[in-house]
Amino acid sequence: LGDLYGMHWPYKQHITSRNEKLLPYHDELKKAGACFGVAGGFERPMWYSLNGEEPKYNYSFNYQNWYSSVKYETINARKNVGLFDFSTFSKFDLKGEKTHSSLQVICTANIKNEIGKSTYTHMLNKDGGIETDLTVVCLDKNYFRVVSSAATRERDKHHILKYLSDEVSFTDVTEKICCLGLFGPKSREMIEKISKDDFKADNFKFGTGKYINIKNLKVWAQRISYVGELGFELYIDSKNVLELYKILIEEGKKFNLSHCGMHAMDIMRMESGFVHWGHDISPEENQYQADIQFAVSYKKNINFIGRDALIKIKDKQLDKRMMMFTLKDSKPGEPLLLHEEPIYLDDKIIGRTTSGNYSFCFDKNLSFGYVNSGNNYENLKDKNIFIEVEKKKYPVEILNKPLNQKNYKD
């Protein structure tokens, strides 16, 4: 009740019921200056203080006190290498002879049934709305791992179990398996110094994973990226993750490694044009509206959940579509872009925003949002488009492609 009737600050964190779920390397992150937030009950780093300042939110509806930290984190990750904490992401292991066929029915993409191959996909409701946003990786024969966000753990679990074959075993391994993300242009060079495995692009392609050894530790490494940089997700048993963390930090000193929090990750995913479930996509949107229809496979010749609805949708004019915007006059926190801000064409509202951030790498106020039927890049690019914040309309430019154009798949 205290939170309900208190001020609803942007990025507000709960005060009570804290420190209930701590990662094995929590104390190390704390020493590194982490300011923690809560997701799925876990304490996870949101940003890291600089110069010994207290890692604490000073809430505001404009400039955020953590901007200087996140500026350093994002710029350094794009220039050198950043260490991201992905351990709080939901992780489900599915095993059994019918695992692949069952996933093919639940997922929209054609799930790769080859050891080491990963697939980005969605799960839909029968109306074509997006219920989950996740990655499926084949770890072994008849053995797949589903990785999703921390906040949607129970929701995603419920949706999967609702449709999963009774002959498939389902195990929630979120606490058992930790994950550290190593991303940035120097990530390959760095990991080659602590592992004898082959990380060259030709032998470790984007969208694949394999077991590697880092020093004496067995690690599942996979090449996918939510931040638009070359890098590796490193999965390891939770009892060994502290040792892995210390190895990465020690070696990282030679490569200007920086800790990166969730705010840095969110900014970098927006710079790269990646959507976020709960903001940009939800059961109220379909993949065509969100312009992520690449995650739909009709070729797999399986009547996956939501397929019939999608076939009807794809041949009709969209009633709304996702677009990316930047403010023409961009300053951090002036205004603070979040979500649910009206989008105007001249003096008429044509849509709403879904995500907002300030990109320090590109010096732009960045926003995602949906515009109404009939509007697209071609017929809006030369028009007067505005986003309204606190009763003031700010002129915007429409992006035809993401700000970050790095080829992180090589």
CSV table of C-alpha atoms in Angstrom, one decimal:
chain,number,residue,atom,x,y,z
A,1,LEU,CA,0.0,0.0,0.0
A,2,GLY,CA,2.9,2.4,0.7
A,3,ASP,CA,4.1,2.0,-2.8
A,4,LEU,CA,0.6,2.2,-4.3
A,5,TYR,CA,-0.1,5.6,-2.7
A,6,GLY,CA,3.5,6.9,-2.9
A,7,MET,CA,5.0,8.9,-5.8
A,8,HIS,CA,5.3,6.7,-8.9
A,9,TRP,CA,8.8,7.7,-9.8
A,10,PRO,CA,10.4,6.5,-13.0
A,11,TYR,CA,12.6,3.5,-12.3
A,12,LYS,CA,11.4,3.3,-8.7
A,13,GLN,CA,12.6,0.3,-6.7
A,14,HIS,CA,10.9,-1.4,-3.8
A,15,ILE,CA,12.3,-0.7,-0.3
A,16,THR,CA,10.9,-3.7,1.4
A,17,SER,CA,11.3,-7.4,0.6
A,18,ARG,CA,14.8,-6.9,-0.6
A,19,ASN,CA,17.9,-9.2,-0.6
A,20,GLU,CA,15.7,-12.3,-0.7
A,21,LYS,CA,17.5,-13.8,-3.7
A,22,LEU,CA,21.2,-13.1,-4.1
A,23,LEU,CA,23.5,-14.3,-6.8
A,24,PRO,CA,26.7,-16.2,-5.8
A,25,TYR,CA,28.8,-13.2,-6.8
A,26,HIS,CA,26.5,-10.6,-5.3
A,27,ASP,CA,29.1,-9.3,-2.8
A,28,GLU,CA,31.6,-8.9,-5.7
A,29,LEU,CA,29.1,-6.8,-7.7
A,30,LYS,CA,28.5,-4.7,-4.6
A,31,LYS,CA,32.2,-4.0,-4.2
A,32,ALA,CA,32.2,-3.0,-7.8
A,33,GLY,CA,29.7,-0.3,-7.0
A,34,ALA,CA,26.5,-1.9,-8.1
A,35,CYS,CA,23.1,-0.2,-7.5
A,36,PHE,CA,20.7,-3.1,-7.3
A,37,GLY,CA,17.1,-3.4,-8.5
A,38,VAL,CA,14.7,-6.3,-8.2
A,39,ALA,CA,13.5,-8.6,-11.0
A,40,GLY,CA,11.8,-11.9,-10.4
A,41,GLY,CA,12.8,-11.6,-6.7
A,42,PHE,CA,16.5,-11.4,-7.6
A,43,GLU,CA,18.8,-8.5,-6.7
A,44,ARG,CA,20.4,-7.6,-10.0
A,45,PRO,CA,22.7,-4.7,-10.9
A,46,MET,CA,21.0,-1.7,-12.6
A,47,TRP,CA,24.1,0.5,-12.8
A,48,TYR,CA,27.5,0.9,-11.2
A,49,SER,CA,28.6,4.0,-9.3
A,50,LEU,CA,31.7,5.9,-10.4
A,51,ASN,CA,34.4,7.5,-8.3
A,52,GLY,CA,33.2,5.9,-5.0
A,53,GLU,CA,29.8,7.7,-5.1
A,54,GLU,CA,26.9,6.1,-3.2
A,55,PRO,CA,25.1,3.7,-5.6
A,56,LYS,CA,21.6,5.0,-4.9
A,57,TYR,CA,18.8,6.3,-7.0
A,58,ASN,CA,17.9,9.9,-6.6
A,59,TYR,CA,14.5,9.8,-8.3
A,60,SER,CA,13.5,12.4,-10.8
A,61,PHE,CA,11.2,13.0,-13.8
A,62,ASN,CA,14.0,14.5,-15.8
A,63,TYR,CA,17.8,14.0,-15.7
A,64,GLN,CA,18.7,10.7,-13.9
A,65,ASN,CA,21.6,10.6,-11.4
A,66,TRP,CA,22.8,7.4,-12.9
A,67,TYR,CA,23.3,8.8,-16.4
A,68,SER,CA,27.0,9.4,-16.0
A,69,SER,CA,27.5,5.8,-15.0
A,70,VAL,CA,25.5,4.4,-17.9
A,71,LYS,CA,27.3,6.7,-20.3
A,72,TYR,CA,30.6,5.2,-19.3
A,73,GLU,CA,29.2,1.6,-19.3
A,74,THR,CA,27.6,1.8,-22.8
A,75,ILE,CA,30.4,3.7,-24.5
A,76,ASN,CA,33.0,1.4,-23.0
A,77,ALA,CA,31.1,-1.8,-24.0
A,78,ARG,CA,30.9,-0.5,-27.6
A,79,LYS,CA,34.6,0.5,-27.6
A,80,ASN,CA,36.2,-2.3,-25.4
A,81,VAL,CA,34.3,-4.9,-23.5
A,82,GLY,CA,31.5,-5.0,-21.0
A,83,LEU,CA,30.4,-7.7,-18.4
A,84,PHE,CA,26.7,-8.1,-18.1
A,85,ASP,CA,24.8,-10.1,-15.5
A,86,PHE,CA,22.3,-12.4,-17.2
A,87,SER,CA,22.0,-14.9,-14.4
A,88,THR,CA,18.5,-13.7,-13.4
A,89,PHE,CA,17.1,-14.6,-16.9
A,90,SER,CA,14.6,-17.5,-16.7
A,91,LYS,CA,16.0,-20.8,-17.8
A,92,PHE,CA,14.0,-23.9,-18.5
A,93,ASP,CA,15.4,-27.3,-19.5
A,94,LEU,CA,13.2,-29.6,-21.7
A,95,LYS,CA,14.1,-33.2,-22.3
A,96,GLY,CA,12.5,-36.2,-24.1
A,97,GLU,CA,11.9,-37.7,-27.5
A,98,LYS,CA,9.0,-35.4,-28.2
A,99,THR,CA,10.7,-32.2,-27.1
A,100,HIS,CA,11.4,-30.8,-30.5
A,101,SER,CA,8.0,-31.7,-32.0
A,102,SER,CA,6.3,-30.1,-29.0
A,103,LEU,CA,8.4,-26.9,-29.3
A,104,GLN,CA,7.5,-26.7,-33.0
A,105,VAL,CA,3.8,-26.6,-32.0
A,106,ILE,CA,4.3,-23.9,-29.3
A,107,CYS,CA,6.9,-21.7,-31.1
A,108,THR,CA,6.5,-19.6,-34.3
A,109,ALA,CA,10.0,-20.1,-35.6
A,110,ASN,CA,11.4,-23.3,-37.0
A,111,ILE,CA,13.3,-24.6,-34.0
A,112,LYS,CA,16.7,-25.9,-35.0
A,113,ASN,CA,17.1,-29.5,-34.0
A,114,GLU,CA,20.9,-29.6,-34.1
A,115,ILE,CA,23.2,-29.6,-31.2
A,116,GLY,CA,24.6,-26.1,-30.6
A,117,LYS,CA,22.1,-24.3,-32.7
A,118,SER,CA,19.9,-21.6,-31.1
A,119,THR,CA,16.6,-20.1,-32.4
A,120,TYR,CA,15.0,-16.7,-31.5
A,121,THR,CA,11.3,-17.2,-31.4
A,122,HIS,CA,7.9,-16.2,-29.9
A,123,MET,CA,5.0,-18.1,-28.5
A,124,LEU,CA,1.5,-16.9,-29.3
A,125,ASN,CA,-2.0,-17.1,-28.2
A,126,LYS,CA,-4.7,-18.4,-30.6
A,127,ASP,CA,-5.4,-14.8,-31.7
A,128,GLY,CA,-1.8,-14.3,-32.8
A,129,GLY,CA,-0.8,-12.1,-29.8
A,130,ILE,CA,2.7,-12.4,-28.5
A,131,GLU,CA,2.8,-14.3,-25.2
A,132,THR,CA,6.5,-14.9,-24.9
A,133,ASP,CA,9.8,-13.6,-26.3
A,134,LEU,CA,12.7,-16.1,-25.9
A,135,THR,CA,15.5,-18.1,-27.2
A,136,VAL,CA,15.6,-21.9,-27.6
A,137,VAL,CA,19.0,-23.7,-27.8
A,138,CYS,CA,19.6,-27.4,-28.5
A,139,LEU,CA,22.1,-28.6,-25.9
A,140,ASP,CA,22.0,-32.3,-26.8
A,141,LYS,CA,19.9,-34.9,-28.5
A,142,ASN,CA,16.3,-34.4,-27.3
A,143,TYR,CA,17.5,-31.7,-24.9
A,144,PHE,CA,16.6,-28.1,-25.3
A,145,ARG,CA,17.0,-25.0,-23.1
A,146,VAL,CA,14.5,-22.1,-23.2
A,147,VAL,CA,15.9,-18.7,-22.0
A,148,SER,CA,13.6,-15.8,-21.3
A,149,SER,CA,13.5,-12.6,-19.2
A,150,ALA,CA,13.6,-12.5,-15.4
A,151,ALA,CA,10.4,-10.7,-14.9
A,152,THR,CA,8.3,-13.2,-16.9
A,153,ARG,CA,9.5,-16.4,-15.4
A,154,GLU,CA,6.3,-17.7,-13.9
A,155,ARG,CA,4.2,-16.4,-16.8
A,156,ASP,CA,6.3,-18.0,-19.4
A,157,LYS,CA,6.5,-21.3,-17.4
A,158,HIS,CA,2.7,-21.4,-17.2
A,159,HIS,CA,2.3,-20.8,-20.9
A,160,ILE,CA,4.8,-23.5,-21.9
A,161,LEU,CA,3.4,-26.1,-19.5
A,162,LYS,CA,-0.1,-25.3,-20.8
A,163,TYR,CA,0.8,-26.7,-24.2
A,164,LEU,CA,3.8,-28.9,-23.6
A,165,SER,CA,3.5,-32.7,-24.2
A,166,ASP,CA,3.2,-34.8,-21.0
A,167,GLU,CA,6.0,-36.9,-22.4
A,168,VAL,CA,8.5,-34.0,-22.1
A,169,SER,CA,10.2,-33.4,-18.8
A,170,PHE,CA,10.3,-29.7,-17.8
A,171,THR,CA,12.9,-28.4,-15.2
A,172,ASP,CA,13.3,-24.8,-14.1
A,173,VAL,CA,17.1,-24.4,-13.8
A,174,THR,CA,17.1,-20.6,-13.2
A,175,GLU,CA,18.8,-20.8,-9.9
A,176,LYS,CA,21.0,-23.8,-10.8
A,177,ILE,CA,22.6,-22.2,-13.9
A,178,CYS,CA,24.1,-18.7,-13.9
A,179,CYS,CA,25.1,-16.7,-17.0
A,180,LEU,CA,27.6,-13.9,-17.5
A,181,GLY,CA,27.5,-11.9,-20.7
A,182,LEU,CA,30.8,-10.8,-22.3
A,183,PHE,CA,30.1,-8.2,-25.0
A,184,GLY,CA,32.2,-5.7,-27.0
A,185,PRO,CA,34.6,-5.6,-29.9
A,186,LYS,CA,37.4,-6.9,-27.7
A,187,SER,CA,35.4,-9.8,-26.2
A,188,ARG,CA,36.8,-12.5,-28.6
A,189,GLU,CA,40.3,-11.4,-28.1
A,190,MET,CA,39.8,-11.5,-24.3
A,191,ILE,CA,38.2,-14.9,-24.1
A,192,GLU,CA,40.9,-16.4,-26.3
A,193,LYS,CA,43.4,-15.5,-23.6
A,194,ILE,CA,41.6,-17.6,-21.0
A,195,SER,CA,40.5,-20.5,-23.1
A,196,LYS,CA,42.2,-22.8,-25.6
A,197,ASP,CA,39.0,-23.4,-27.6
A,198,ASP,CA,38.4,-22.0,-31.1
A,199,PHE,CA,36.4,-18.7,-31.1
A,200,LYS,CA,37.1,-17.7,-34.7
A,201,ALA,CA,34.0,-16.6,-36.6
A,202,ASP,CA,34.2,-19.4,-39.1
A,203,ASN,CA,34.3,-22.1,-36.3
A,204,PHE,CA,32.0,-20.4,-33.8
A,205,LYS,CA,29.2,-18.8,-35.8
A,206,PHE,CA,26.6,-16.4,-34.6
A,207,GLY,CA,23.5,-18.3,-33.3
A,208,THR,CA,25.5,-21.3,-32.1
A,209,GLY,CA,26.8,-22.6,-28.8
A,210,LYS,CA,29.2,-25.2,-27.5
A,211,TYR,CA,30.9,-26.4,-24.4
A,212,ILE,CA,34.3,-24.7,-23.7
A,213,ASN,CA,36.8,-24.7,-20.9
A,214,ILE,CA,37.9,-21.5,-19.2
A,215,LYS,CA,40.9,-22.4,-17.1
A,216,ASN,CA,39.5,-25.6,-15.4
A,217,LEU,CA,35.8,-24.6,-15.7
A,218,LYS,CA,33.3,-26.2,-18.0
A,219,VAL,CA,31.2,-23.5,-19.6
A,220,TRP,CA,28.4,-23.5,-22.2
A,221,ALA,CA,29.2,-20.5,-24.4
A,222,GLN,CA,26.8,-19.2,-27.0
A,223,ARG,CA,26.9,-16.4,-29.5
A,224,ILE,CA,23.7,-14.3,-29.4
A,225,SER,CA,23.4,-10.7,-28.6
A,226,TYR,CA,20.7,-8.5,-27.1
A,227,VAL,CA,23.1,-5.5,-27.1
A,228,GLY,CA,24.2,-5.5,-30.7
A,229,GLU,CA,27.9,-6.3,-30.0
A,230,LEU,CA,30.2,-9.2,-30.7
A,231,GLY,CA,30.2,-11.4,-27.6
A,232,PHE,CA,29.3,-14.5,-25.7
A,233,GLU,CA,26.8,-15.7,-23.1
A,234,LEU,CA,28.6,-17.9,-20.6
A,235,TYR,CA,26.5,-20.4,-18.8
A,236,ILE,CA,27.9,-22.3,-15.8
A,237,ASP,CA,26.7,-24.2,-12.8
A,238,SER,CA,25.9,-21.7,-10.0
A,239,LYS,CA,28.4,-23.3,-7.6
A,240,ASN,CA,31.3,-22.4,-10.0
A,241,VAL,CA,30.2,-19.0,-11.2
A,242,LEU,CA,32.1,-17.0,-8.6
A,243,GLU,CA,35.4,-18.5,-9.8
A,244,LEU,CA,34.4,-17.7,-13.4
A,245,TYR,CA,33.5,-14.2,-12.5
A,246,LYS,CA,36.9,-13.6,-10.8
A,247,ILE,CA,38.7,-15.0,-13.9
A,248,LEU,CA,36.8,-12.6,-16.2
A,249,ILE,CA,37.4,-9.6,-14.0
A,250,GLU,CA,41.2,-10.3,-13.7
A,251,GLU,CA,41.7,-10.9,-17.4
A,252,GLY,CA,39.4,-8.0,-18.1
A,253,LYS,CA,41.8,-5.5,-16.6
A,254,LYS,CA,44.0,-5.9,-19.7
A,255,PHE,CA,41.0,-5.1,-22.0
A,256,ASN,CA,39.4,-2.1,-20.1
A,257,LEU,CA,36.5,-4.3,-19.1
A,258,SER,CA,33.6,-2.5,-17.4
A,259,HIS,CA,30.7,-3.8,-15.4
A,260,CYS,CA,27.4,-3.0,-17.2
A,261,GLY,CA,24.0,-2.9,-15.6
A,262,MET,CA,20.5,-3.4,-16.8
A,263,HIS,CA,20.1,0.3,-17.8
A,264,ALA,CA,23.1,-0.1,-20.1
A,265,MET,CA,21.6,-3.3,-21.6
A,266,ASP,CA,18.3,-1.6,-22.2
A,267,ILE,CA,19.8,1.4,-23.9
A,268,MET,CA,22.0,-0.8,-26.1
A,269,ARG,CA,19.2,-3.0,-27.2
A,270,MET,CA,17.2,0.1,-28.2
A,271,GLU,CA,20.2,1.4,-30.2
A,272,SER,CA,20.2,-1.9,-32.0
A,273,GLY,CA,16.5,-1.9,-32.7
A,274,PHE,CA,15.6,-4.9,-30.4
A,275,VAL,CA,12.1,-5.0,-28.8
A,276,HIS,CA,11.3,-5.8,-25.2
A,277,TRP,CA,8.3,-7.9,-24.1
A,278,GLY,CA,6.0,-6.0,-21.8
A,279,HIS,CA,6.9,-2.7,-23.4
A,280,ASP,CA,7.1,-3.0,-27.1
A,281,ILE,CA,5.4,-6.3,-27.6
A,282,SER,CA,2.7,-8.1,-25.6
A,283,PRO,CA,-0.4,-10.3,-26.1
A,284,GLU,CA,-2.0,-7.2,-27.6
A,285,GLU,CA,0.5,-7.1,-30.5
A,286,ASN,CA,1.4,-9.5,-33.3
A,287,GLN,CA,4.7,-10.0,-35.0
A,288,TYR,CA,3.6,-8.1,-38.2
A,289,GLN,CA,2.7,-5.0,-36.2
A,290,ALA,CA,6.0,-5.2,-34.4
A,291,ASP,CA,8.0,-5.8,-37.6
A,292,ILE,CA,9.5,-9.1,-36.3
A,293,GLN,CA,7.8,-11.5,-38.7
A,294,PHE,CA,11.2,-13.0,-39.4
A,295,ALA,CA,10.5,-15.1,-36.3
A,296,VAL,CA,7.6,-16.8,-38.1
A,297,SER,CA,8.1,-19.9,-40.2
A,298,TYR,CA,5.2,-21.2,-42.3
A,299,LYS,CA,7.7,-23.6,-44.1
A,300,LYS,CA,7.9,-25.9,-41.1
A,301,ASN,CA,4.4,-27.1,-42.2
A,302,ILE,CA,3.2,-27.4,-38.6
A,303,ASN,CA,0.0,-25.8,-37.3
A,304,PHE,CA,1.7,-23.9,-34.5
A,305,ILE,CA,-0.4,-22.1,-32.0
A,306,GLY,CA,-1.6,-18.8,-33.5
A,307,ARG,CA,-0.7,-19.8,-37.1
A,308,ASP,CA,-4.3,-19.6,-38.4
A,309,ALA,CA,-4.7,-16.1,-36.9
A,310,LEU,CA,-1.3,-14.9,-38.4
A,311,ILE,CA,-2.3,-16.1,-41.9
A,312,LYS,CA,-5.4,-13.9,-41.7
A,313,ILE,CA,-3.4,-11.0,-40.3
A,314,LYS,CA,-0.5,-11.0,-42.8
A,315,ASP,CA,-2.8,-10.3,-45.8
A,316,LYS,CA,-4.6,-7.4,-44.2
A,317,GLN,CA,-3.6,-3.8,-43.8
A,318,LEU,CA,-2.0,-3.3,-40.4
A,319,ASP,CA,-4.0,-1.4,-37.8
A,320,LYS,CA,-0.7,-0.2,-36.3
A,321,ARG,CA,3.0,-0.6,-36.8
A,322,MET,CA,6.2,-0.2,-34.7
A,323,MET,CA,8.5,2.7,-35.5
A,324,MET,CA,11.7,4.2,-34.1
A,325,PHE,CA,12.1,7.9,-33.3
A,326,THR,CA,14.8,10.3,-32.1
A,327,LEU,CA,14.2,13.8,-30.9
A,328,LYS,CA,15.6,16.5,-33.2
A,329,ASP,CA,17.0,18.4,-30.2
A,330,SER,CA,18.4,15.7,-27.9
A,331,LYS,CA,19.6,16.3,-24.3
A,332,PRO,CA,19.7,13.7,-21.5
A,333,GLY,CA,16.6,13.8,-19.5
A,334,GLU,CA,15.2,16.8,-21.4
A,335,PRO,CA,12.6,15.4,-21.6
A,336,LEU,CA,12.7,12.0,-20.0
A,337,LEU,CA,11.3,9.5,-22.5
A,338,LEU,CA,9.7,6.5,-21.0
A,339,HIS,CA,6.5,5.0,-22.6
A,340,GLU,CA,2.8,5.9,-23.2
A,341,GLU,CA,3.7,9.3,-24.6
A,342,PRO,CA,1.3,10.5,-27.4
A,343,ILE,CA,2.8,10.6,-31.0
A,344,TYR,CA,1.4,13.4,-33.1
A,345,LEU,CA,1.2,14.1,-36.8
A,346,ASP,CA,0.8,17.9,-36.8
A,347,ASP,CA,-1.9,18.3,-34.2
A,348,LYS,CA,-3.5,14.9,-34.4
A,349,ILE,CA,-2.5,11.9,-32.2
A,350,ILE,CA,-1.6,9.0,-34.4
A,351,GLY,CA,0.0,6.6,-31.8
A,352,ARG,CA,1.8,6.1,-28.6
A,353,THR,CA,5.4,5.3,-27.4
A,354,THR,CA,6.4,2.0,-25.8
A,355,SER,CA,10.0,2.5,-24.8
A,356,GLY,CA,12.3,5.4,-24.3
A,357,ASN,CA,16.0,6.0,-23.4
A,358,TYR,CA,18.9,8.3,-23.9
A,359,SER,CA,21.6,6.9,-26.2
A,360,PHE,CA,25.0,8.3,-25.0
A,361,CYS,CA,26.8,6.5,-27.9
A,362,PHE,CA,24.8,8.4,-30.4
A,363,ASP,CA,23.8,11.5,-28.4
A,364,LYS,CA,20.1,10.9,-29.1
A,365,ASN,CA,16.8,10.8,-27.2
A,366,LEU,CA,15.5,7.5,-28.5
A,367,SER,CA,11.9,6.2,-28.5
A,368,PHE,CA,10.0,3.2,-29.9
A,369,GLY,CA,6.2,3.3,-30.5
A,370,TYR,CA,3.2,2.3,-32.6
A,371,VAL,CA,1.5,4.5,-35.2
A,372,ASN,CA,-2.0,4.0,-36.5
A,373,SER,CA,-3.1,2.3,-39.7
A,374,GLY,CA,-1.9,3.7,-43.0
A,375,ASN,CA,1.2,5.4,-41.5
A,376,ASN,CA,4.6,4.2,-42.4
A,377,TYR,CA,8.2,5.5,-42.8
A,378,GLU,CA,7.7,6.7,-46.4
A,379,ASN,CA,4.6,8.8,-45.8
A,380,LEU,CA,5.7,10.2,-42.5
A,381,LYS,CA,9.4,10.9,-43.0
A,382,ASP,CA,8.9,14.4,-44.3
A,383,LYS,CA,6.0,15.3,-42.1
A,384,ASN,CA,5.8,17.2,-38.8
A,385,ILE,CA,5.9,14.4,-36.2
A,386,PHE,CA,6.0,15.1,-32.4
A,387,ILE,CA,6.2,13.2,-29.1
A,388,GLU,CA,4.4,14.9,-26.3
A,389,VAL,CA,5.9,14.9,-22.8
A,390,GLU,CA,4.4,16.9,-19.9
A,391,LYS,CA,2.1,18.8,-22.3
A,392,LYS,CA,5.0,19.9,-24.5
A,393,LYS,CA,5.4,18.6,-28.1
A,394,TYR,CA,9.0,17.7,-29.2
A,395,PRO,CA,9.8,17.4,-32.9
A,396,VAL,CA,11.2,14.0,-33.9
A,397,GLU,CA,12.9,12.3,-36.7
A,398,ILE,CA,11.8,8.8,-37.8
A,399,LEU,CA,14.5,6.1,-38.1
A,400,ASN,CA,14.4,3.8,-41.0
A,401,LYS,CA,17.1,1.6,-39.4
A,402,PRO,CA,18.6,1.2,-35.9
A,403,LEU,CA,21.2,3.7,-34.7
A,404,ASN,CA,23.7,0.8,-34.1
A,405,GLN,CA,24.7,-0.6,-37.5
A,406,LYS,CA,27.6,-2.8,-36.3
A,407,ASN,CA,28.0,-6.2,-37.9
A,408,TYR,CA,28.1,-8.1,-34.6
A,409,LYS,CA,27.5,-11.5,-36.3
A,410,ASP,CA,31.0,-11.8,-37.7
